[in-house]
Amino acid sequence: MKKIYWILIGLVLLLTLVLEFMFLADYDSHWWNAIPGFYAIFGFLGCILLVYAATFISKKIVNRDLDYYDN
Amino acid sequence: MTIELLAIPGVLLVLGAALLPLIPEKLRSSVFLIFPVAALAMAAMHQDGYTLTGAIGNYDLILLEVDSLSRVFGLIIAFAAVFGGIYAYHLKDLGQQCAALLYAAGALGVVYAGDLFTLIVYWELMAVSSTWLIWATRTDAARAAGMRYLVYHVLGGGLLFAGIILHVTQTGSLAIESFEQVYSISNILIFLGVGVNAAFIPIHTWLSDAYPKSTITGVIFLNSFTTKSAVYVLIRMFPGWDILIWIGVIMAIYGVMYAVICKDIREILTYHIISQLGFMIAAIGVGTELALNGAAALAVSNILNKSLLFMACGAVLYATGTSKMYHLGGLVKKLPYVLGLYLVASLSISGLPLFTAFVTKPMAVTAIGYSGYDTAMLLLIFVSIGTFLSVGLKLPYYTWFHADSYDKEIKPIPFNMYIGMGFVAVVCMVIGIAPSTLYAFLPYETDFNPYTIYLFVEIMQIAIMTFIGFWMLKHLMKGKLVIALDLDWFYRKASPAAYRMFIKSTDGFFGWAEKVVLNTAVLSTKVFRNPMTWLNPFGNKENDATTYSPGMEVVMSFILVCFLAFSLFYFL
């Protein structure tokens, strides 16, 4: 991917963090709102977890050859 | 009365299915469109509170009942039939066209049904007509999957019907109303019957099994009708049943997990339906006005987004002849418009700002949070990560990018497919930009505003970090030529045993009984062929029966004559 896209993505991320700290500091309807940048952390860790969990499940449990049910 | 019946959108479509075979093939696709458009107009015209009644036996039926909830579902289902018809305009397959019309009729009928009896009739119509859209692929895999699909829906319909009969005998009421959360047998039966169509885990496998094997155009209808009408019925009958929250969360996680695992683009989308249904069902479980609004709004946006996703992937399948990620890749130069339309749908379903799910999904999710189910809410946000990962990143990356170029020839895509897709894409964006266009139709008044800093920050942070995570690990998600087993493994592995138990053993028993009867007959003919052998034990046993006949005849005739003579004497 071109460098410019990464820079754009970085800028948007920065913008969301700025918005979060400028406007949402006192937001506390859920416990996780107390954690700064929670959704960024959650998004990243969640993604990693999902990919590894899916790889594990597919390799160890569910994957079979295409003609598995034919035999 | 007969004319009034035409005011029922479902009846209009059944009429269409009956007339369509009489239309010359050249005009058929155009005529096909007239009926859903008419049904849509009819659905838009009916005001809240409009009802149409009929009677069967002692029961008063409400054939049509319009209120704010049935209105929004009726409109979107009729609309789905319209854009599905545009997408399938090039198709010259009468069977599929009639089945699609009947199927839409069933879904609309369910939505507008005012009593349980009308509901079950349309429910079964949906089951039967939709099966054809799977069989119409005409492959062995589709034939077998269609059969399993039918068995599932016959079972589901049976459960629902049994529940309804029990409910009617107990309460004497045919009315469709929200049930108290009581686990009586009738309630459980109805719940499970609807649950089959709503794809509860573990009775969801018909969906993941059959949809990827259905026809390119048929899946648009399949996606829009069966599950969404089930969501409607759940909103109608089971709002606030808190068991639904956890059923929904499990569905959402389970579906998205498989969407990440699967390597076939249509399978990914199909599993993702289950995940999206989970959001709706969890919201129904909460049952507040905001949550039910959210469930209805999600159903609408899901019909639009997911149909567009299926349309774009259908276009890829149409052009390349395969839906396996293993064979795809690098289509960006060959199918650029399809990619553009796909991205509209995938950004929509992932809930990015300016697209549909951004204005619908937070409604359901925050409603769940407002009611104090923090864990459920957090899990659903986690599922949103998977949505973006599987449908928003993995699928398009391995279909349009990744490899240098797809080297085989591609079949040109009919123009009407583009029109159908473009039409839906515009609607997706209009709703995303101006949510009030959708909110005005929702069952309850709402002042929900999705364009807040909080929701913007939430989704953008999640999307960006998910993208970075995907970019780091994308090599792990590459297409392979495998299938992923699902819970139907248990049913399918059990099928030989079930076959032995219910078919072979019964067959065996009948065969045995038949043999016994035959043997008895053989034995008795042998024994009674020549009564003289045992009437006259001292005679010659080897004698032919004929040898005795004259003697026997004389005796018999004598007895008969005596009998006749005595009876004449007696009666006269």
XYZ file of C-alpha atoms in Angstrom:
643
model
C 0.000 0.000 0.000
C 1.240 3.486 -0.810
C 2.780 5.579 1.951
C 0.252 8.357 1.460
C -2.623 6.087 2.509
C -0.846 5.144 5.697
C -0.313 8.809 6.467
C -4.004 9.514 5.837
C -5.067 6.669 8.082
C -2.696 7.878 10.760
C -4.126 11.381 10.521
C -7.709 10.168 10.895
C -6.690 8.078 13.889
C -5.037 11.117 15.392
C -8.178 13.142 14.769
C -10.334 10.587 16.581
C -7.951 10.594 19.533
C -7.991 14.396 19.654
C -11.774 14.396 19.502
C -11.927 11.788 22.228
C -9.716 13.698 24.641
C -11.176 17.112 23.834
C -14.848 16.267 23.992
C -15.471 12.959 25.643
C -13.276 13.089 28.722
C -16.189 12.949 31.136
C -18.108 10.281 29.287
C -18.698 7.449 31.735
C -21.836 5.521 30.906
C -19.872 2.289 30.499
C -16.891 1.139 32.487
C -14.657 0.947 29.445
C -15.054 4.635 28.706
C -12.642 5.303 31.553
C -9.840 3.752 29.500
C -8.278 6.278 27.125
C -8.328 5.229 23.494
C -10.306 2.133 24.473
C -11.864 1.493 21.073
C -8.513 1.724 19.319
C -6.976 -0.817 21.687
C -10.083 -2.988 21.599
C -10.196 -2.884 17.812
C -6.575 -3.891 17.430
C -6.558 -6.640 20.058
C -9.949 -7.897 18.912
C -8.717 -8.169 15.362
C -5.564 -10.068 16.379
C -7.617 -12.359 18.611
C -10.127 -13.064 15.862
C -7.494 -13.867 13.263
C -5.548 -16.204 15.534
C -8.686 -17.841 16.916
C -10.007 -18.382 13.392
C -6.678 -19.829 12.253
C -6.592 -22.138 15.231
C -10.182 -23.309 14.827
C -9.864 -23.861 11.112
C -6.586 -25.737 11.333
C -7.386 -27.864 14.371
C -11.101 -28.455 14.139
C -13.199 -27.544 11.145
C -11.183 -27.583 7.940
C -11.600 -30.568 5.621
C -11.081 -31.362 1.964
C -13.715 -30.174 -0.483
C -15.043 -33.698 -1.047
C -15.272 -34.541 2.650
C -19.014 -35.205 2.642
C -18.987 -37.144 -0.615
C -17.259 -40.136 0.864
C -64.447 -9.460 -1.584
C -62.452 -10.896 -4.470
C -61.433 -7.433 -5.582
C -60.532 -6.511 -2.029
C -58.203 -9.497 -1.891
C -56.050 -7.772 -4.485
C -55.313 -5.117 -1.882
C -53.174 -7.732 -0.146
C -49.661 -7.376 -1.548
C -49.019 -11.092 -1.075
C -52.072 -12.087 -3.098
C -50.982 -9.735 -5.844
C -47.672 -11.564 -6.116
C -49.305 -15.004 -6.080
C -51.445 -13.781 -8.957
C -48.253 -12.697 -10.689
C -46.751 -16.145 -10.275
C -49.889 -17.658 -11.805
C -49.905 -15.273 -14.776
C -46.191 -15.278 -15.523
C -46.125 -18.631 -17.381
C -48.711 -17.235 -19.826
C -46.477 -14.315 -20.799
C -44.140 -14.698 -23.811
C -40.556 -15.237 -22.741
C -39.313 -11.947 -24.189
C -41.653 -9.890 -22.042
C -41.460 -12.044 -18.951
C -38.685 -10.216 -17.098
C -40.442 -6.896 -17.596
C -43.780 -8.287 -16.515
C -42.079 -9.900 -13.523
C -41.162 -6.440 -12.275
C -44.726 -5.117 -12.526
C -45.962 -7.271 -9.667
C -43.393 -6.351 -6.994
C -43.723 -2.706 -8.005
C -47.495 -2.968 -7.636
C -47.047 -4.708 -4.291
C -44.673 -1.975 -3.191
C -47.160 0.694 -4.225
C -49.890 -1.166 -2.391
C -47.731 -1.465 0.705
C -46.965 2.242 0.562
C -50.618 3.169 0.104
C -52.066 1.253 3.034
C -52.463 3.475 6.062
C -51.820 2.288 9.594
C -54.832 0.479 10.952
C -56.038 -0.809 7.586
C -57.369 -4.340 7.966
C -59.038 -6.893 5.779
C -60.897 -9.818 7.313
C -62.236 -13.122 6.134
C -63.572 -16.232 7.814
C -62.872 -19.909 7.751
C -65.182 -22.166 9.719
C -65.756 -20.599 13.106
C -62.588 -18.566 12.987
C -62.353 -14.968 11.907
C -59.190 -14.381 9.951
C -57.402 -11.088 9.568
C -55.860 -11.403 6.139
C -54.219 -8.019 6.207
C -53.359 -5.785 9.097
C -51.195 -2.733 8.685
C -49.456 -0.990 11.521
C -46.174 0.829 11.842
C -44.195 -2.387 12.328
C -45.696 -4.412 9.476
C -45.472 -1.331 7.275
C -41.711 -0.936 7.473
C -41.106 -4.647 6.935
C -43.671 -4.834 4.138
C -42.098 -1.908 2.337
C -38.554 -3.226 2.522
C -39.545 -6.747 1.498
C -41.501 -5.480 -1.497
C -38.561 -3.226 -2.332
C -36.182 -6.189 -2.124
C -38.381 -8.051 -4.610
C -38.143 -5.055 -6.939
C -34.366 -4.688 -6.897
C -33.942 -8.468 -6.946
C -36.097 -8.471 -10.079
C -33.955 -5.779 -11.704
C -30.786 -7.699 -10.850
C -32.291 -10.871 -12.326
C -33.726 -9.126 -15.403
C -31.430 -11.000 -17.806
C -32.572 -14.356 -16.479
C -34.645 -16.634 -18.711
C -35.801 -19.152 -16.162
C -39.534 -19.299 -15.598
C -39.216 -21.592 -12.604
C -36.975 -19.210 -10.727
C -39.091 -16.200 -11.596
C -42.311 -17.816 -10.396
C -40.594 -19.151 -7.287
C -39.224 -15.695 -6.499
C -42.680 -14.134 -6.813
C -44.280 -16.797 -4.624
C -41.464 -16.442 -2.133
C -41.943 -12.684 -1.932
C -45.671 -13.286 -1.592
C -45.011 -15.596 1.350
C -42.753 -13.096 3.087
C -45.180 -10.211 2.557
C -48.037 -12.389 3.696
C -46.260 -13.242 6.923
C -45.550 -9.602 7.583
C -49.119 -8.468 6.983
C -50.843 -11.482 8.530
C -53.198 -10.483 11.303
C -53.794 -13.946 12.692
C -51.792 -17.094 13.305
C -53.568 -19.192 10.702
C -52.861 -16.770 7.877
C -49.303 -16.586 9.129
C -48.641 -20.309 8.933
C -50.061 -20.566 5.413
C -47.680 -17.909 4.104
C -44.880 -19.330 6.241
C -45.118 -22.666 4.458
C -45.432 -20.968 1.090
C -42.095 -19.316 1.792
C -40.464 -22.614 2.694
C -41.584 -24.398 -0.442
C -40.979 -21.633 -2.959
C -37.546 -20.731 -1.617
C -36.327 -24.293 -2.008
C -36.680 -23.932 -5.742
C -34.203 -21.040 -5.753
C -31.615 -23.451 -4.356
C -32.465 -26.360 -6.618
C -32.417 -24.104 -9.667
C -28.602 -24.117 -9.633
C -28.982 -27.677 -10.936
C -25.849 -29.135 -9.396
C -25.712 -32.247 -7.256
C -24.505 -30.220 -4.296
C -27.438 -27.814 -4.666
C -29.898 -30.677 -4.989
C -28.718 -32.280 -1.775
C -28.472 -28.978 0.088
C -31.944 -27.991 -1.120
C -33.315 -31.238 0.241
C -31.713 -30.643 3.638
C -33.048 -27.076 3.537
C -36.552 -28.331 2.835
C -36.396 -30.905 5.627
C -35.349 -28.156 8.042
C -38.165 -25.856 7.026
C -40.777 -28.569 7.051
C -39.612 -29.311 10.575
C -39.699 -25.621 11.527
C -43.118 -25.138 9.977
C -44.341 -28.239 11.777
C -43.115 -26.952 15.135
C -44.749 -23.607 14.504
C -48.012 -25.185 13.407
C -48.089 -27.516 16.412
C -47.439 -24.551 18.675
C -50.183 -22.534 17.029
C -52.724 -25.345 17.315
C -51.864 -25.810 20.974
C -52.038 -22.079 21.563
C -55.409 -21.802 19.874
C -56.902 -24.723 21.770
C -55.631 -23.299 25.057
C -56.549 -19.658 24.600
C -59.100 -19.780 21.787
C -57.372 -16.820 20.226
C -55.821 -16.704 16.780
C -54.489 -13.188 17.289
C -50.837 -12.448 16.708
C -49.741 -10.712 19.873
C -46.694 -10.449 22.074
C -46.522 -13.438 24.385
C -45.755 -13.262 28.077
C -42.359 -14.714 28.834
C -43.753 -18.037 29.973
C -42.152 -21.257 28.871
C -45.337 -23.160 28.150
C -45.219 -25.910 25.573
C -47.095 -23.892 22.968
C -44.795 -20.902 23.438
C -41.680 -23.051 23.201
C -42.937 -24.740 20.029
C -43.713 -21.422 18.365
C -40.402 -20.006 19.571
C -38.449 -22.906 18.087
C -40.463 -22.889 14.873
C -39.641 -19.236 14.344
C -36.132 -19.966 15.592
C -35.470 -22.291 12.666
C -36.146 -19.451 10.243
C -34.273 -16.976 12.420
C -31.260 -19.330 12.299
C -30.732 -19.779 16.027
C -27.580 -21.742 16.821
C -27.550 -24.798 16.468
C -30.507 -24.902 14.066
C -28.875 -22.519 11.624
C -27.095 -24.976 9.356
C -29.737 -24.892 6.609
C -28.668 -21.323 5.995
C -24.923 -21.766 5.817
C -25.438 -24.976 3.869
C -27.918 -23.905 1.222
C -27.416 -20.198 0.531
C -23.908 -20.477 -0.933
C -25.202 -23.132 -3.303
C -28.288 -21.256 -4.471
C -28.445 -19.359 -7.744
C -26.685 -16.023 -8.188
C -29.955 -14.149 -8.390
C -31.922 -16.371 -6.041
C -29.732 -15.617 -3.066
C -30.836 -11.971 -3.160
C -34.364 -13.092 -2.403
C -33.257 -15.747 0.062
C -31.231 -13.230 2.030
C -34.065 -10.725 2.149
C -37.086 -12.818 3.038
C -36.838 -15.880 5.265
C -34.662 -14.607 8.071
C -35.997 -11.068 8.036
C -39.622 -12.163 8.220
C -38.593 -14.360 11.158
C -37.089 -11.278 12.809
C -40.401 -9.522 12.222
C -42.309 -12.346 13.900
C -39.893 -12.289 16.839
C -40.423 -8.542 17.266
C -44.147 -9.127 17.101
C -44.408 -12.102 19.449
C -41.357 -12.256 21.661
C -40.189 -8.710 22.435
C -38.348 -8.516 25.721
C -37.737 -12.256 26.109
C -34.333 -11.874 27.689
C -33.167 -15.312 26.545
C -33.031 -13.746 23.089
C -30.219 -11.436 24.163
C -27.849 -14.329 24.691
C -29.133 -16.291 21.734
C -28.404 -13.181 19.695
C -24.932 -12.622 21.118
C -23.982 -16.255 20.501
C -25.268 -16.026 16.930
C -23.360 -12.812 16.348
C -20.066 -14.269 17.575
C -20.552 -17.660 15.965
C -21.476 -16.179 12.601
C -18.632 -13.734 12.478
C -16.124 -16.365 13.558
C -17.100 -18.510 10.605
C -17.072 -15.471 8.342
C -13.422 -15.026 9.289
C -12.716 -18.738 8.825
C -14.461 -19.358 5.498
C -12.621 -19.260 2.182
C -15.547 -18.972 -0.201
C -16.898 -15.469 -0.745
C -20.531 -16.519 -0.735
C -19.998 -18.619 2.396
C -18.431 -15.645 4.138
C -21.476 -13.531 3.370
C -23.855 -16.291 4.390
C -22.255 -16.839 7.773
C -22.239 -13.133 8.208
C -26.044 -13.116 7.869
C -26.193 -15.183 11.060
C -23.950 -12.685 12.768
C -26.121 -9.743 11.733
C -29.278 -11.579 12.772
C -27.644 -11.918 16.171
C -27.614 -8.141 16.584
C -31.299 -7.904 15.737
C -32.286 -10.786 17.967
C -30.274 -9.469 20.916
C -32.035 -6.133 20.502
C -35.430 -7.850 20.415
C -34.461 -9.567 23.658
C -33.976 -6.185 25.301
C -37.389 -5.150 24.082
C -37.330 -1.413 24.770
C -38.764 0.919 22.145
C -35.284 2.020 21.096
C -34.113 -1.595 20.876
C -37.074 -2.725 18.785
C -36.587 0.284 16.549
C -32.964 -0.735 16.281
C -33.883 -4.308 15.363
C -36.293 -3.128 12.671
C -33.799 -0.576 11.351
C -31.072 -3.207 11.281
C -33.341 -5.580 9.379
C -33.963 -2.892 6.781
C -30.333 -1.906 6.461
C -29.285 -5.542 6.413
C -31.631 -6.368 3.550
C -30.070 -3.511 1.596
C -26.415 -4.012 2.522
C -26.293 -7.759 2.456
C -28.237 -7.927 -0.806
C -25.743 -5.545 -2.360
C -22.868 -7.658 -1.053
C -24.443 -10.781 -2.512
C -25.122 -8.975 -5.776
C -21.502 -7.891 -6.111
C -20.195 -11.330 -5.209
C -22.781 -12.828 -7.543
C -21.390 -10.621 -10.299
C -17.909 -11.958 -9.536
C -19.216 -15.515 -9.642
C -21.068 -14.778 -12.874
C -17.982 -13.291 -14.493
C -15.377 -15.789 -13.301
C -17.434 -18.901 -12.619
C -15.976 -19.396 -9.171
C -16.586 -18.067 -5.695
C -13.519 -19.637 -4.098
C -11.023 -17.083 -2.830
C -8.302 -19.545 -3.828
C -9.041 -18.941 -7.513
C -9.835 -15.240 -7.239
C -7.623 -12.207 -6.779
C -6.441 -9.257 -8.788
C -9.826 -8.506 -10.319
C -9.456 -4.790 -9.703
C -8.682 -3.989 -13.348
C -11.352 -6.311 -14.756
C -14.280 -5.614 -12.455
C -13.622 -2.135 -11.079
C -17.270 -1.040 -10.872
C -18.246 -4.190 -9.059
C -15.495 -3.431 -6.553
C -16.833 0.101 -6.103
C -20.350 -1.163 -5.480
C -19.039 -3.871 -3.183
C -17.149 -1.323 -1.136
C -20.273 0.793 -0.695
C -22.009 -2.284 0.702
C -19.108 -3.418 2.854
C -18.552 0.030 4.342
C -22.306 0.188 4.881
C -22.484 -3.084 6.743
C -19.360 -2.319 8.748
C -21.085 0.801 9.987
C -18.698 3.480 8.756
C -19.971 7.040 8.849
C -22.105 8.170 5.890
C -23.255 4.597 5.256
C -26.338 2.685 6.358
C -25.290 0.557 9.308
C -23.736 3.605 10.964
C -27.240 4.913 11.531
C -28.838 1.568 12.405
C -26.373 -0.653 14.257
C -25.541 1.820 17.048
C -29.264 2.161 17.670
C -29.535 -1.516 18.536
C -26.194 -1.715 20.323
C -26.659 1.380 22.474
C -30.189 0.260 23.323
C -28.673 -2.945 24.667
C -26.143 -0.894 26.635
C -28.793 1.485 28.007
C -30.664 -1.450 29.446
C -27.652 -2.472 31.474
C -26.334 -5.362 29.419
C -22.770 -4.055 29.287
C -21.180 -7.425 28.540
C -23.559 -8.142 25.689
C -22.903 -4.689 24.278
C -19.145 -5.110 24.445
C -19.351 -8.524 22.782
C -21.429 -7.051 19.979
C -18.848 -4.311 19.471
C -16.272 -7.088 19.290
C -18.398 -8.713 16.585
C -18.351 -5.417 14.677
C -14.583 -5.807 14.469
C -15.101 -9.201 12.850
C -17.635 -7.744 10.429
C -15.152 -5.216 9.157
C -12.373 -7.785 9.158
C -14.205 -10.468 7.186
C -16.613 -8.634 4.902
C -14.885 -5.273 4.767
C -11.244 -6.340 4.420
C -10.563 -10.026 3.849
C -13.148 -10.645 1.164
C -12.416 -7.636 -1.067
C -8.668 -7.913 -0.556
C -8.464 -11.507 -1.719
C -10.981 -10.999 -4.515
C -9.903 -7.750 -6.122
C -6.301 -7.257 -4.945
C -3.688 -9.645 -3.556
C -2.503 -11.488 -6.685
C -1.267 -9.570 -9.715
C -4.113 -10.364 -12.018
C -6.796 -12.894 -12.633
C -5.520 -14.490 -15.823
C -8.614 -16.263 -17.129
C -11.220 -14.722 -19.424
C -14.142 -13.119 -17.684
C -17.721 -13.182 -18.861
C -19.257 -9.723 -19.425
C -21.765 -8.828 -16.728
C -25.305 -7.964 -17.893
C -26.064 -4.284 -17.605
C -29.205 -4.836 -15.558
C -27.044 -6.306 -12.787
C -25.202 -2.994 -12.561
C -28.490 -1.098 -12.493
C -29.810 -3.277 -9.686
C -26.617 -2.851 -7.690
C -26.383 0.885 -8.325
C -29.968 1.344 -7.248
C -29.360 -0.344 -3.894
C -26.023 1.453 -3.415
C -27.741 4.822 -3.800
C -30.385 3.870 -1.254
C -27.666 2.687 1.170
C -25.927 6.027 0.940
C -29.077 8.117 1.135
C -30.067 6.408 4.376
C -26.531 6.803 5.695
C -26.382 10.501 4.957
C -29.970 11.340 5.879
C -31.033 8.850 8.561
C -34.416 10.512 8.978
C -35.476 8.939 5.664
C -35.376 5.596 7.461
C -36.279 6.728 10.977
C -39.588 8.121 9.739
C -40.726 4.560 8.963
C -39.671 2.902 12.213
C -42.343 1.427 14.488
C -41.741 3.869 17.332
C -40.967 7.573 17.356
C -37.291 8.162 17.862
C -34.968 11.066 18.473
C -31.874 8.910 18.190
C -28.970 10.735 16.588
C -26.122 8.581 15.282
C -23.958 11.515 14.186
C -22.346 12.121 17.549
C -18.669 12.524 18.276
C -18.779 9.466 20.484
C -20.058 7.080 17.818
C -17.776 8.600 15.195
C -14.733 8.152 17.424
C -15.803 4.634 18.324
C -16.237 3.282 14.825
C -13.258 5.096 13.296
C -10.851 3.889 15.957
C -12.132 0.343 15.621
C -12.014 0.401 11.838
C -8.520 1.849 11.600
C -6.977 -0.445 14.166
C -8.737 -3.451 12.652
C -7.308 -2.477 9.307
C -3.796 -2.320 10.768
C -4.285 -5.689 12.455
C -5.538 -7.185 9.215
C -2.594 -5.799 7.273
C -0.159 -7.420 9.679
C -1.845 -10.825 9.681
C -3.478 -11.029 6.281
C -1.223 -13.881 5.156
C -3.044 -16.079 7.689
C -6.385 -15.570 5.949
C -5.373 -16.555 2.453
C -7.785 -18.620 0.359
C -7.393 -22.383 0.486
C -9.368 -25.139 -1.160
C -11.062 -26.448 1.950
C -14.478 -26.510 3.508
C -15.224 -25.596 7.094
C -17.295 -28.100 9.016
C -20.235 -26.754 10.930
C -22.622 -28.234 13.450
C -24.460 -29.950 10.616
C -21.609 -32.455 10.809
C -23.578 -34.032 13.652
C -26.735 -34.296 11.604
C -24.997 -35.405 8.485
C -22.871 -37.990 10.254
C -25.938 -39.167 12.112
C -27.929 -39.506 8.935
C -26.775 -43.094 8.146
C -27.744 -44.157 11.665
C -31.061 -42.337 11.366
C -31.543 -43.968 7.989
C -30.915 -47.355 9.545
C -33.220 -46.663 12.449
C -36.180 -45.076 10.706
C -36.077 -46.350 7.169
C -34.144 -49.575 7.003
C -35.593 -51.054 10.189
C -39.141 -50.119 9.223
C -38.514 -51.475 5.766
C -37.099 -54.633 7.295
C -40.115 -55.086 9.525
C -42.521 -54.721 6.640
C -40.452 -57.100 4.564
C -40.494 -59.646 7.355
C -44.253 -59.342 7.837
C -44.787 -59.735 4.135
C -42.653 -62.857 4.108
C -44.597 -64.344 7.025
C -47.919 -63.723 5.311
C -46.633 -65.204 2.068
C -45.233 -68.263 3.791
C -48.533 -68.814 5.590
C -50.324 -68.616 2.282
C -47.899 -71.055 0.672
C -48.244 -73.436 3.578
C -52.045 -73.301 3.629
C -52.322 -73.865 -0.125
C -50.069 -76.840 0.262
C -52.110 -78.231 3.113
C -55.569 -77.507 1.731
C -54.839 -78.343 -1.887
C -55.882 -81.896 -1.254
C -58.107 -82.218 1.832
C -58.488 -85.940 1.188
C -54.941 -86.480 2.360
C -56.032 -85.648 5.873
C -59.798 -86.387 5.593
C -58.953 -89.893 4.628
C -55.689 -90.700 6.372
C -55.864 -94.292 5.136
C -56.051 -93.386 1.454
C -53.210 -93.115 -0.950
C -51.338 -89.909 -0.102
C -49.642 -89.717 -3.445
C -52.958 -89.423 -5.248
C -53.708 -86.438 -7.395
C -56.491 -84.185 -6.133
C -58.398 -84.758 -9.389
C -58.751 -88.425 -8.626
C -60.923 -87.533 -5.677
C -62.831 -84.784 -7.357
C -65.786 -86.779 -8.674
C -66.370 -88.368 -5.294
C -65.986 -85.085 -3.477
C -68.279 -83.323 -5.934
C -71.014 -85.860 -5.364
C -70.811 -85.444 -1.610
C -70.669 -81.674 -1.812
C -73.573 -81.476 -4.282
C -75.643 -83.780 -2.116
C -75.067 -81.559 0.928
C -75.932 -78.443 -1.057
C -79.085 -79.930 -2.510
C -80.204 -81.035 0.931
C -79.520 -77.591 2.273
C -81.467 -75.939 -0.504
C -84.365 -78.338 -0.155
C -84.581 -77.853 3.594
C -84.335 -74.100 3.342
C -87.063 -73.999 0.688
C -89.226 -76.185 2.855
C -88.498 -73.991 5.887
C -89.172 -70.618 4.243
C -92.185 -71.517 2.161
